[in-house]
PDB file of C-alpha atoms in Angstrom:
ATOM      1  CA  MET A  20      59.924 -11.883 100.905  1.00 48.00           C
ATOM      2  CA  LYS A  21      59.974 -12.851 104.567  1.00 41.00           C
ATOM      3  CA  THR A  22      62.109  -9.798 105.361  1.00 43.00           C
ATOM      4  CA  VAL A  23      59.642  -7.536 103.555  1.00 41.00           C
ATOM      5  CA  MET A  24      56.682  -9.019 105.455  1.00 42.00           C
ATOM      6  CA  VAL A  25      58.439  -8.537 108.775  1.00 37.00           C
ATOM      7  CA  SER A  26      59.207  -4.910 107.868  1.00 41.00           C
ATOM      8  CA  VAL A  27      55.587  -4.263 106.892  1.00 39.00           C
ATOM      9  CA  PHE A  28      54.388  -5.841 110.132  1.00 39.00           C
ATOM     10  CA  LEU A  29      56.724  -3.710 112.265  1.00 39.00           C
ATOM     11  CA  PHE A  30      55.699  -0.571 110.389  1.00 40.00           C
ATOM     12  CA  THR A  31      52.011  -1.378 110.926  1.00 42.00           C
ATOM     13  CA  VAL A  32      52.516  -1.952 114.663  1.00 37.00           C
ATOM     14  CA  LEU A  33      54.487   1.273 114.994  1.00 40.00           C
ATOM     15  CA  PHE A  34      51.900   3.244 113.009  1.00 41.00           C
ATOM     16  CA  PHE A  35      48.950   2.100 115.077  1.00 40.00           C
ATOM     17  CA  SER A  36      50.803   2.381 118.383  1.00 40.00           C
ATOM     18  CA  CYS A  37      51.697   5.989 117.581  1.00 44.00           C
ATOM     19  CA  GLY A  38      48.201   6.757 116.408  1.00 44.00           C
ATOM     20  CA  THR A  39      46.597   5.385 119.544  1.00 41.00           C
ATOM     21  CA  ALA A  40      49.168   6.640 122.083  1.00 50.00           C
ATOM     22  CA  ARG A  41      47.445   8.169 125.075  1.00 63.00           C
ATOM     23  CA  PRO A  42      48.225  11.844 125.695  1.00 73.00           C
ATOM     24  CA  HIS A  43      49.873  13.021 128.891  1.00 77.00           C
ATOM     25  CA  PRO A  44      47.193  13.339 131.607  1.00 87.00           C
ATOM     26  CA  ASP A  45      47.972  17.049 132.048  1.00 81.00           C
ATOM     27  CA  MET A  46      47.985  17.902 128.344  1.00 90.00           C
ATOM     28  CA  ILE A  47      46.004  21.033 127.491  1.00 91.00           C
ATOM     29  CA  ALA A  48      46.801  21.279 123.760  1.00 91.00           C
ATOM     30  CA  ASP A  49      48.523  19.143 121.136  1.00 91.00           C
ATOM     31  CA  VAL A  50      51.032  21.873 120.296  1.00 92.00           C
ATOM     32  CA  ASP A  51      54.826  21.891 120.113  1.00 94.00           C
ATOM     33  CA  PRO A  52      56.774  23.684 122.901  1.00 96.00           C
ATOM     34  CA  VAL A  53      56.584  27.488 122.784  1.00 96.00           C
ATOM     35  CA  SER A  54      59.527  29.702 123.743  1.00 97.00           C
ATOM     36  CA  LEU A  55      58.561  32.465 126.191  1.00 97.00           C
ATOM     37  CA  GLY A  56      61.894  34.270 125.966  1.00 97.00           C
ATOM     38  CA  THR A  57      64.581  34.549 128.638  1.00 97.00           C
ATOM     39  CA  ILE A  58      64.794  35.676 132.241  1.00 98.00           C
ATOM     40  CA  GLU A  59      67.650  36.502 134.580  1.00 97.00           C
ATOM     41  CA  LEU A  60      68.475  34.425 137.630  1.00 98.00           C
ATOM     42  CA  GLU A  61      71.602  34.046 139.731  1.00 97.00           C
ATOM     43  CA  LEU A  62      73.769  31.014 140.429  1.00 97.00           C
ATOM     44  CA  GLU A  63      76.780  30.396 142.626  1.00 94.00           C
ATOM     45  CA  LYS A  64      80.099  30.454 140.812  1.00 91.00           C
ATOM     46  CA  PHE A  65      82.065  27.221 140.574  1.00 87.00           C
ATOM     47  CA  LEU A  66      83.923  26.572 143.866  1.00 82.00           C
ATOM     48  CA  SER A  67      82.633  29.849 145.263  1.00 84.00           C
ATOM     49  CA  SER A  68      79.608  31.236 147.081  1.00 85.00           C
ATOM     50  CA  ALA A  69      79.708  34.431 145.008  1.00 92.00           C
ATOM     51  CA  LEU A  70      76.778  34.888 142.655  1.00 96.00           C
ATOM     52  CA  GLU A  71      76.753  35.541 138.938  1.00 95.00           C
ATOM     53  CA  LYS A  72      73.832  36.470 136.724  1.00 96.00           C
ATOM     54  CA  LYS A  73      72.737  33.864 134.206  1.00 96.00           C
ATOM     55  CA  GLU A  74      70.161  33.855 131.448  1.00 97.00           C
ATOM     56  CA  ALA A  75      67.582  31.082 131.498  1.00 98.00           C
ATOM     57  CA  THR A  76      65.420  30.245 128.513  1.00 97.00           C
ATOM     58  CA  VAL A  77      61.763  29.752 129.458  1.00 98.00           C
ATOM     59  CA  VAL A  78      59.715  27.273 127.414  1.00 98.00           C
ATOM     60  CA  PHE A  79      56.035  26.285 127.707  1.00 98.00           C
ATOM     61  CA  VAL A  80      55.189  22.643 126.927  1.00 97.00           C
ATOM     62  CA  PRO A  81      51.416  22.445 126.260  1.00 96.00           C
ATOM     63  CA  ARG A  82      51.414  18.649 125.908  1.00 95.00           C
ATOM     64  CA  THR A  83      52.348  18.328 129.605  1.00 96.00           C
ATOM     65  CA  ASP A  84      51.113  21.746 130.829  1.00 97.00           C
ATOM     66  CA  SER A  85      54.605  22.398 132.130  1.00 97.00           C
ATOM     67  CA  VAL A  86      57.151  25.187 131.850  1.00 98.00           C
ATOM     68  CA  TYR A  87      60.872  24.553 131.948  1.00 98.00           C
ATOM     69  CA  LEU A  88      63.816  26.817 132.637  1.00 98.00           C
ATOM     70  CA  GLN A  89      66.916  25.914 130.653  1.00 96.00           C
ATOM     71  CA  PHE A  90      70.270  27.138 131.944  1.00 96.00           C
ATOM     72  CA  ARG A  91      73.892  26.039 132.228  1.00 94.00           C
ATOM     73  CA  PHE A  92      75.403  25.110 135.577  1.00 93.00           C
ATOM     74  CA  GLN A  93      79.034  23.993 135.853  1.00 88.00           C
ATOM     75  CA  THR A  94      79.285  23.336 132.077  1.00 86.00           C
ATOM     76  CA  VAL A  95      76.118  21.200 132.087  1.00 90.00           C
ATOM     77  CA  THR A  96      72.789  22.210 130.542  1.00 92.00           C
ATOM     78  CA  TYR A  97      69.791  21.701 132.832  1.00 95.00           C
ATOM     79  CA  ARG A  98      66.074  21.854 132.170  1.00 95.00           C
ATOM     80  CA  GLN A  99      64.091  22.451 135.347  1.00 97.00           C
ATOM     81  CA  TYR A 100      60.402  21.659 134.850  1.00 98.00           C
ATOM     82  CA  TRP A 101      57.495  23.313 136.674  1.00 98.00           C
ATOM     83  CA  ASP A 102      54.003  21.805 136.468  1.00 97.00           C
ATOM     84  CA  ARG A 103      50.903  23.864 137.228  1.00 97.00           C
ATOM     85  CA  SER A 104      50.840  23.133 140.949  1.00 97.00           C
ATOM     86  CA  GLY A 105      54.579  23.882 141.195  1.00 98.00           C
ATOM     87  CA  ARG A 106      54.073  27.210 139.438  1.00 98.00           C
ATOM     88  CA  ALA A 107      51.303  28.080 141.894  1.00 98.00           C
ATOM     89  CA  MET A 108      53.633  27.244 144.791  1.00 98.00           C
ATOM     90  CA  PHE A 109      56.362  29.486 143.370  1.00 98.00           C
ATOM     91  CA  LYS A 110      53.873  32.340 143.037  1.00 98.00           C
ATOM     92  CA  ALA A 111      52.696  31.845 146.629  1.00 98.00           C
ATOM     93  CA  ALA A 112      56.314  31.647 147.831  1.00 98.00           C
ATOM     94  CA  LEU A 113      57.115  34.971 146.180  1.00 98.00           C
ATOM     95  CA  ALA A 114      54.095  36.625 147.825  1.00 98.00           C
ATOM     96  CA  ARG A 115      55.150  35.364 151.262  1.00 98.00           C
ATOM     97  CA  TYR A 116      58.770  36.338 150.647  1.00 98.00           C
ATOM     98  CA  LYS A 117      57.741  39.890 149.736  1.00 98.00           C
ATOM     99  CA  ASP A 118      55.685  40.124 152.924  1.00 98.00           C
ATOM    100  CA  ASP A 119      58.602  38.838 155.037  1.00 98.00           C
ATOM    101  CA  TYR A 120      61.030  41.144 153.227  1.00 97.00           C
ATOM    102  CA  ASP A 121      58.878  44.222 153.869  1.00 97.00           C
ATOM    103  CA  ALA A 122      58.346  43.188 157.511  1.00 97.00           C
ATOM    104  CA  ARG A 123      62.077  42.454 157.963  1.00 96.00           C
ATOM    105  CA  ASN A 124      61.068  38.970 159.046  1.00 96.00           C
ATOM    106  CA  LEU A 125      63.840  36.998 157.305  1.00 97.00           C
ATOM    107  CA  GLY A 126      65.450  35.601 160.437  1.00 95.00           C
ATOM    108  CA  LEU A 127      65.228  31.832 160.109  1.00 95.00           C
ATOM    109  CA  LYS A 128      68.382  29.751 160.338  1.00 95.00           C
ATOM    110  CA  PRO A 129      69.729  28.775 156.877  1.00 94.00           C
ATOM    111  CA  ALA A 130      68.472  25.167 156.892  1.00 93.00           C
ATOM    112  CA  LYS A 131      64.918  26.239 157.769  1.00 96.00           C
ATOM    113  CA  ALA A 132      65.045  29.338 155.576  1.00 98.00           C
ATOM    114  CA  SER A 133      65.852  27.131 152.569  1.00 97.00           C
ATOM    115  CA  ARG A 134      62.418  25.470 152.785  1.00 97.00           C
ATOM    116  CA  ALA A 135      60.474  28.231 154.511  1.00 98.00           C
ATOM    117  CA  TYR A 136      57.869  28.454 151.743  1.00 98.00           C
ATOM    118  CA  GLY A 137      57.323  24.785 150.980  1.00 97.00           C
ATOM    119  CA  GLN A 138      58.665  21.765 149.131  1.00 97.00           C
ATOM    120  CA  LEU A 139      57.582  19.862 146.040  1.00 97.00           C
ATOM    121  CA  LYS A 140      58.665  17.019 143.798  1.00 97.00           C
ATOM    122  CA  GLY A 141      60.238  18.344 140.635  1.00 96.00           C
ATOM    123  CA  TYR A 142      61.534  16.971 137.350  1.00 97.00           C
ATOM    124  CA  THR A 143      64.823  17.805 135.632  1.00 95.00           C
ATOM    125  CA  GLU A 144      66.802  16.790 132.571  1.00 93.00           C
ATOM    126  CA  TRP A 145      70.475  17.463 131.913  1.00 92.00           C
ATOM    127  CA  GLY A 146      73.304  16.845 129.493  1.00 87.00           C
ATOM    128  CA  GLN A 147      76.395  18.359 127.923  1.00 79.00           C
ATOM    129  CA  LEU A 148      74.553  19.968 125.014  1.00 68.00           C
ATOM    130  CA  ASN A 149      71.336  22.006 124.913  1.00 62.00           C
ATOM    131  CA  VAL A 150      69.636  19.687 122.417  1.00 60.00           C
ATOM    132  CA  ALA A 151      66.897  17.444 123.807  1.00 59.00           C
ATOM    133  CA  VAL A 152      68.355  14.231 122.384  1.00 53.00           C
ATOM    134  CA  PHE A 153      71.574  14.838 124.345  1.00 69.00           C
ATOM    135  CA  LEU A 154      69.807  15.509 127.659  1.00 76.00           C
ATOM    136  CA  SER A 155      70.160  11.895 128.742  1.00 81.00           C
ATOM    137  CA  GLY A 156      69.976  12.558 132.478  1.00 90.00           C
ATOM    138  CA  LYS A 157      66.502  12.566 134.018  1.00 93.00           C
ATOM    139  CA  ALA A 158      65.595  12.813 137.705  1.00 94.00           C
ATOM    140  CA  TYR A 159      62.804  13.761 140.108  1.00 96.00           C
ATOM    141  CA  PRO A 160      64.506  15.926 142.741  1.00 97.00           C
ATOM    142  CA  ARG A 161      62.981  17.487 145.826  1.00 97.00           C
ATOM    143  CA  MET A 162      62.604  21.226 145.331  1.00 98.00           C
ATOM    144  CA  GLU A 163      62.736  23.588 148.310  1.00 98.00           C
ATOM    145  CA  LEU A 164      61.327  27.112 148.179  1.00 98.00           C
ATOM    146  CA  GLY A 165      62.764  29.602 150.626  1.00 98.00           C
ATOM    147  CA  TYR A 166      65.299  32.372 150.939  1.00 98.00           C
ATOM    148  CA  ARG A 167      69.001  32.868 151.552  1.00 97.00           C
ATOM    149  CA  PHE A 168      71.359  35.750 152.222  1.00 97.00           C
ATOM    150  CA  ASN A 169      74.372  36.208 149.977  1.00 96.00           C
ATOM    151  CA  ASN A 170      76.889  38.982 150.537  1.00 94.00           C
ATOM    152  CA  GLY A 171      74.450  40.658 152.906  1.00 94.00           C
ATOM    153  CA  SER A 172      71.495  40.669 150.503  1.00 96.00           C
ATOM    154  CA  PRO A 173      68.460  38.356 150.706  1.00 97.00           C
ATOM    155  CA  TYR A 174      67.159  36.370 147.729  1.00 98.00           C
ATOM    156  CA  LEU A 175      64.179  34.150 147.071  1.00 98.00           C
ATOM    157  CA  THR A 176      65.705  30.735 146.353  1.00 98.00           C
ATOM    158  CA  VAL A 177      64.854  27.403 144.773  1.00 98.00           C
ATOM    159  CA  LEU A 178      67.036  24.532 145.935  1.00 98.00           C
ATOM    160  CA  GLN A 179      66.930  21.593 143.547  1.00 97.00           C
ATOM    161  CA  ARG A 180      68.229  18.686 145.602  1.00 97.00           C
ATOM    162  CA  ARG A 181      70.557  15.999 144.310  1.00 94.00           C
ATOM    163  CA  ALA A 182      68.645  13.034 142.823  1.00 93.00           C
ATOM    164  CA  ASP A 183      69.445   9.710 141.162  1.00 91.00           C
ATOM    165  CA  ASP A 184      69.523   9.617 137.372  1.00 91.00           C
ATOM    166  CA  GLU A 185      66.562   7.684 135.973  1.00 88.00           C
ATOM    167  CA  GLY A 186      67.342   8.390 132.320  1.00 77.00           C
ATOM    168  CA  LEU A 187      69.079   6.469 129.554  1.00 64.00           C
ATOM    169  CA  ALA A 188      72.405   6.574 131.364  1.00 53.00           C
ATOM    170  CA  ALA A 189      70.980   5.436 134.715  1.00 53.00           C
ATOM    171  CA  THR A 190      73.247   2.370 134.642  1.00 58.00           C
ATOM    172  CA  GLU A 191      76.174   4.754 135.206  1.00 61.00           C
ATOM    173  CA  SER A 192      74.873   5.559 138.705  1.00 60.00           C
ATOM    174  CA  ARG A 193      74.869   9.278 138.032  1.00 79.00           C
ATOM    175  CA  GLU A 194      73.127  11.960 140.039  1.00 84.00           C
ATOM    176  CA  SER A 195      71.888  15.425 139.273  1.00 86.00           C
ATOM    177  CA  LEU A 196      73.641  18.155 141.240  1.00 88.00           C
ATOM    178  CA  ASN A 197      72.396  20.280 144.098  1.00 93.00           C
ATOM    179  CA  ILE A 198      71.480  23.543 142.373  1.00 96.00           C
ATOM    180  CA  ARG A 199      70.292  26.643 144.198  1.00 97.00           C
ATOM    181  CA  THR A 200      68.855  29.365 142.002  1.00 98.00           C
ATOM    182  CA  TYR A 201      68.628  32.880 143.443  1.00 98.00           C
ATOM    183  CA  PHE A 202      66.053  35.517 142.508  1.00 98.00           C
ATOM    184  CA  THR A 203      65.691  39.160 143.392  1.00 97.00           C
ATOM    185  CA  ARG A 204      62.103  40.249 143.861  1.00 98.00           C
ATOM    186  CA  ALA A 205      62.070  41.755 140.368  1.00 98.00           C
ATOM    187  CA  GLN A 206      63.532  38.617 138.768  1.00 98.00           C
ATOM    188  CA  ALA A 207      61.057  36.347 140.563  1.00 98.00           C
ATOM    189  CA  THR A 208      58.141  38.613 139.622  1.00 98.00           C
ATOM    190  CA  GLU A 209      59.135  38.399 135.951  1.00 98.00           C
ATOM    191  CA  LEU A 210      59.112  34.601 136.163  1.00 98.00           C
ATOM    192  CA  VAL A 211      55.754  34.521 137.952  1.00 98.00           C
ATOM    193  CA  ASN A 212      54.285  36.623 135.147  1.00 98.00           C
ATOM    194  CA  LEU A 213      55.417  33.958 132.663  1.00 98.00           C
ATOM    195  CA  PHE A 214      54.001  31.232 134.932  1.00 98.00           C
ATOM    196  CA  GLU A 215      50.470  32.722 134.906  1.00 97.00           C
ATOM    197  CA  GLN A 216      48.066  30.248 133.297  1.00 96.00           C
ATOM    198  CA  ASP A 217      46.102  32.927 131.434  1.00 96.00           C
ATOM    199  CA  TYR A 218      49.324  34.140 129.855  1.00 97.00           C
ATOM    200  CA  LEU A 219      50.385  30.612 128.882  1.00 97.00           C
ATOM    201  CA  LEU A 220      47.031  30.008 127.207  1.00 95.00           C
ATOM    202  CA  SER A 221      47.357  33.317 125.374  1.00 94.00           C
ATOM    203  CA  VAL A 222      50.502  32.166 123.549  1.00 95.00           C
ATOM    204  CA  LEU A 223      48.699  29.185 122.026  1.00 93.00           C
ATOM    205  CA  PRO A 224      47.162  29.511 118.559  1.00 85.00           C
ATOM    206  CA  ALA A 225      43.384  29.961 118.510  1.00 75.00           C
ATOM    207  CA  ALA A 226      42.877  26.633 116.740  1.00 66.00           C
ATOM    208  CA  ALA A 227      44.703  24.838 119.528  1.00 70.00           C
ATOM    209  CA  LEU A 228      42.603  26.584 122.160  1.00 63.00           C
ATOM    210  CA  ASP A 229      39.436  25.358 120.473  1.00 55.00           C
ATOM    211  CA  LYS A 230      40.688  21.779 120.802  1.00 55.00           C
ATOM    212  CA  ARG A 231      42.477  22.031 124.133  1.00 49.00           C
ATOM    213  CA  ILE A 232      42.021  19.318 126.732  1.00 50.00           C
ATOM    214  CA  PRO A 233      40.548  20.679 129.993  1.00 52.00           C
ATOM    215  CA  VAL A 234      42.519  20.142 133.167  1.00 45.00           C
ATOM    216  CA  ASP A 235      40.363  20.156 136.282  1.00 46.00           C
ATOM    217  CA  SER A 236      42.356  18.351 138.947  1.00 40.00           C
ATOM    218  CA  TYR A 237      44.788  21.008 140.174  1.00 39.00           C
ATOM    219  CA  ASN A 238      45.039  22.710 143.539  1.00 41.00           C
ATOM    220  CA  GLU A 239      45.751  26.364 142.774  1.00 44.00           C
ATOM    221  CA  THR A 240      46.668  27.216 146.376  1.00 42.00           C
ATOM    222  CA  PRO A 241      48.633  24.247 147.721  1.00 46.00           C
ATOM    223  CA  ALA A 242      49.252  24.060 151.434  1.00 42.00           C
ATOM    224  CA  ASP A 243      52.831  24.483 152.576  1.00 42.00           C
ATOM    225  CA  ALA A 244      54.349  24.541 156.034  1.00 44.00           C
ATOM    226  CA  TYR A 245      56.175  27.508 157.530  1.00 40.00           C
ATOM    227  CA  THR A 246      58.293  27.120 160.653  1.00 46.00           C
ATOM    228  CA  GLU A 247      58.715  30.119 162.914  1.00 46.00           C
ATOM    229  CA  ILE A 248      61.884  30.776 164.864  1.00 47.00           C
ATOM    230  CA  GLU A 249      61.788  28.996 168.193  1.00 42.00           C
TER     231      GLU A 249
END
């Protein structure tokens, strides 16, 4: 009898705690993640600077108003999350990169070029399998937006810096890897189109839109520093 009472008590606590859990502050709709399809990006080959095309799955998460790119890098599956302000920064970075490309103004030294269009704090998950329960690694890396030449051709780049694991396996003192993703102008434009907020809202069911939680604390045009060649 005592065991039964304890079980009932635990069930009651769990039920009410789940029912009263506060939503994520950036939540815009209580809807499961929505797949937006795939895009192409480019990654450096293992132990080489040569690039290879990779497919990344793009998923919208309405409960956090975030979009993640899921791809494999060196046998590990990564999810790279972009919140609304991060998506706006990527869009602004692409616009500036196109202007610099057309003006042939891509002359910064590599270290400065890597962060020419700004930096932000990101979020990533990783693991050996592409199932969420196995993505035990979690970190908040610095993300640098800039450009880089590879084999004579310029690319818009996102450098996800190495960061300490804060997930379930954090006791193992693991780190996420440095990952630089490369985009041609066409590839980056395709991603920006998926990042557009109007498009993201359009993929939600009408019933969810009627009940969506407004988000009014974002800066659509975040300031970012640009360093000219001295």
